[in-house]
Amino acid sequence: MKEVPYNQYLKEVDQHLRRGGIFLTTGHDKINTMVIGWGGINIYWGKPIFIVPVRKSRYTHSILEETGEFTVSIPMGKNLSKELAFCGTKSGRDYDKFKECNLTPVAAQKIKTPIIKECCLHYECKVVYKQDIIPENLDKAIDEKWYPDYHTLYFGEILTCYETRDS
Ligand SMILES: Cc1cc2nc3c(=O)[nH]c(=O)nc-3n(C[C@H](O)[C@H](O)[C@H](O)COP(=O)(O)O)c2cc1C
């Protein structure tokens, strides 16, 4: 495990978000992971923040509301396309996605939510703000194209960021 500055791999995170997505993991006793293709790293309140958009219908949404923390794991060039496809289409309400995909949860450093061993870059985040998309404030064309299942934007302060090597 090698700690790295939160902004060392901004370009790679952007590429993974655009091509295939990244893993958003939640939960303590019952853990779950899903895929996001939107969001990213920003600065708010002088802190590095990972913003993750989670639609209210996702199982992940209900877990995040309870725990207020998450990890983000990035494949970093490793081919996890099968795992991303499964975790990005099946719900943790119906499947244990770690088991189904042979993904290994590993204890995180600063929070109780695990990271995914098979990925090589990880962010541990604590939710410091959340905001539901407000339809009245949204561009009409975007609203018609993407909704009615609105996102909540979770702003997770990045507590630590590190690289791991899969064995
Ligand atoms: C490439 C990709 C990107 C996705 N991006 C998002 C996203 O940004 N927000 C979201 O709520 N769902 C997104 N999804 C869908 C969820 O990952 C999917 O609905 C998942 O099954 C939810 O799992 P859960 O019910 O266990 O939380 C994406 C799926 C894929 C394949």
PDB file of C-alpha atoms in Angstrom, residues 25-33 59-60 62-64 66-67 69 91-98 105 112-114:
ATOM      1  CA  THR A  25     -18.380   0.398  -2.399  1.00  0.00           C
ATOM      2  CA  THR A  26     -20.586   0.862   0.665  1.00  0.00           C
ATOM      3  CA  GLY A  27     -21.637  -0.976   3.800  1.00  0.00           C
ATOM      4  CA  HIS A  28     -20.195  -2.303   7.018  1.00  0.00           C
ATOM      5  CA  ASP A  29     -21.595  -5.710   7.935  1.00  0.00           C
ATOM      6  CA  LYS A  30     -23.397  -6.221   4.635  1.00  0.00           C
ATOM      7  CA  ILE A  31     -21.177  -4.804   1.932  1.00  0.00           C
ATOM      8  CA  ASN A  32     -22.057  -3.944  -1.642  1.00  0.00           C
ATOM      9  CA  THR A  33     -20.477  -2.371  -4.696  1.00  0.00           C
ATOM     10  CA  TYR A  59     -29.512  -0.359  -3.008  1.00  0.00           C
ATOM     11  CA  THR A  60     -26.307   1.649  -2.517  1.00  0.00           C
ATOM     12  CA  SER A  62     -30.091   3.150   1.193  1.00  0.00           C
ATOM     13  CA  ILE A  63     -26.721   1.952   2.558  1.00  0.00           C
ATOM     14  CA  LEU A  64     -25.094   5.365   2.095  1.00  0.00           C
ATOM     15  CA  GLU A  66     -27.130   4.742   6.915  1.00  0.00           C
ATOM     16  CA  THR A  67     -23.330   4.697   6.969  1.00  0.00           C
ATOM     17  CA  GLU A  69     -19.105   6.745   4.046  1.00  0.00           C
ATOM     18  CA  SER A  91     -28.506  -4.990  -7.485  1.00  0.00           C
ATOM     19  CA  GLY A  92     -27.043  -5.909  -4.132  1.00  0.00           C
ATOM     20  CA  ARG A  93     -30.626  -6.481  -3.045  1.00  0.00           C
ATOM     21  CA  ASP A  94     -30.592  -9.633  -5.194  1.00  0.00           C
ATOM     22  CA  TYR A  95     -26.924 -10.694  -5.283  1.00  0.00           C
ATOM     23  CA  ASP A  96     -23.800 -10.756  -3.151  1.00  0.00           C
ATOM     24  CA  LYS A  97     -21.763  -9.079  -5.885  1.00  0.00           C
ATOM     25  CA  PHE A  98     -18.395  -9.674  -4.178  1.00  0.00           C
ATOM     26  CA  PRO A 105     -13.079  -6.993   0.189  1.00  0.00           C
ATOM     27  CA  LYS A 112     -15.286   0.763   8.127  1.00  0.00           C
ATOM     28  CA  THR A 113     -16.208   0.278   4.456  1.00  0.00           C
ATOM     29  CA  PRO A 114     -13.799  -2.028   2.572  1.00  0.00           C
TER      30      PRO A 114
END
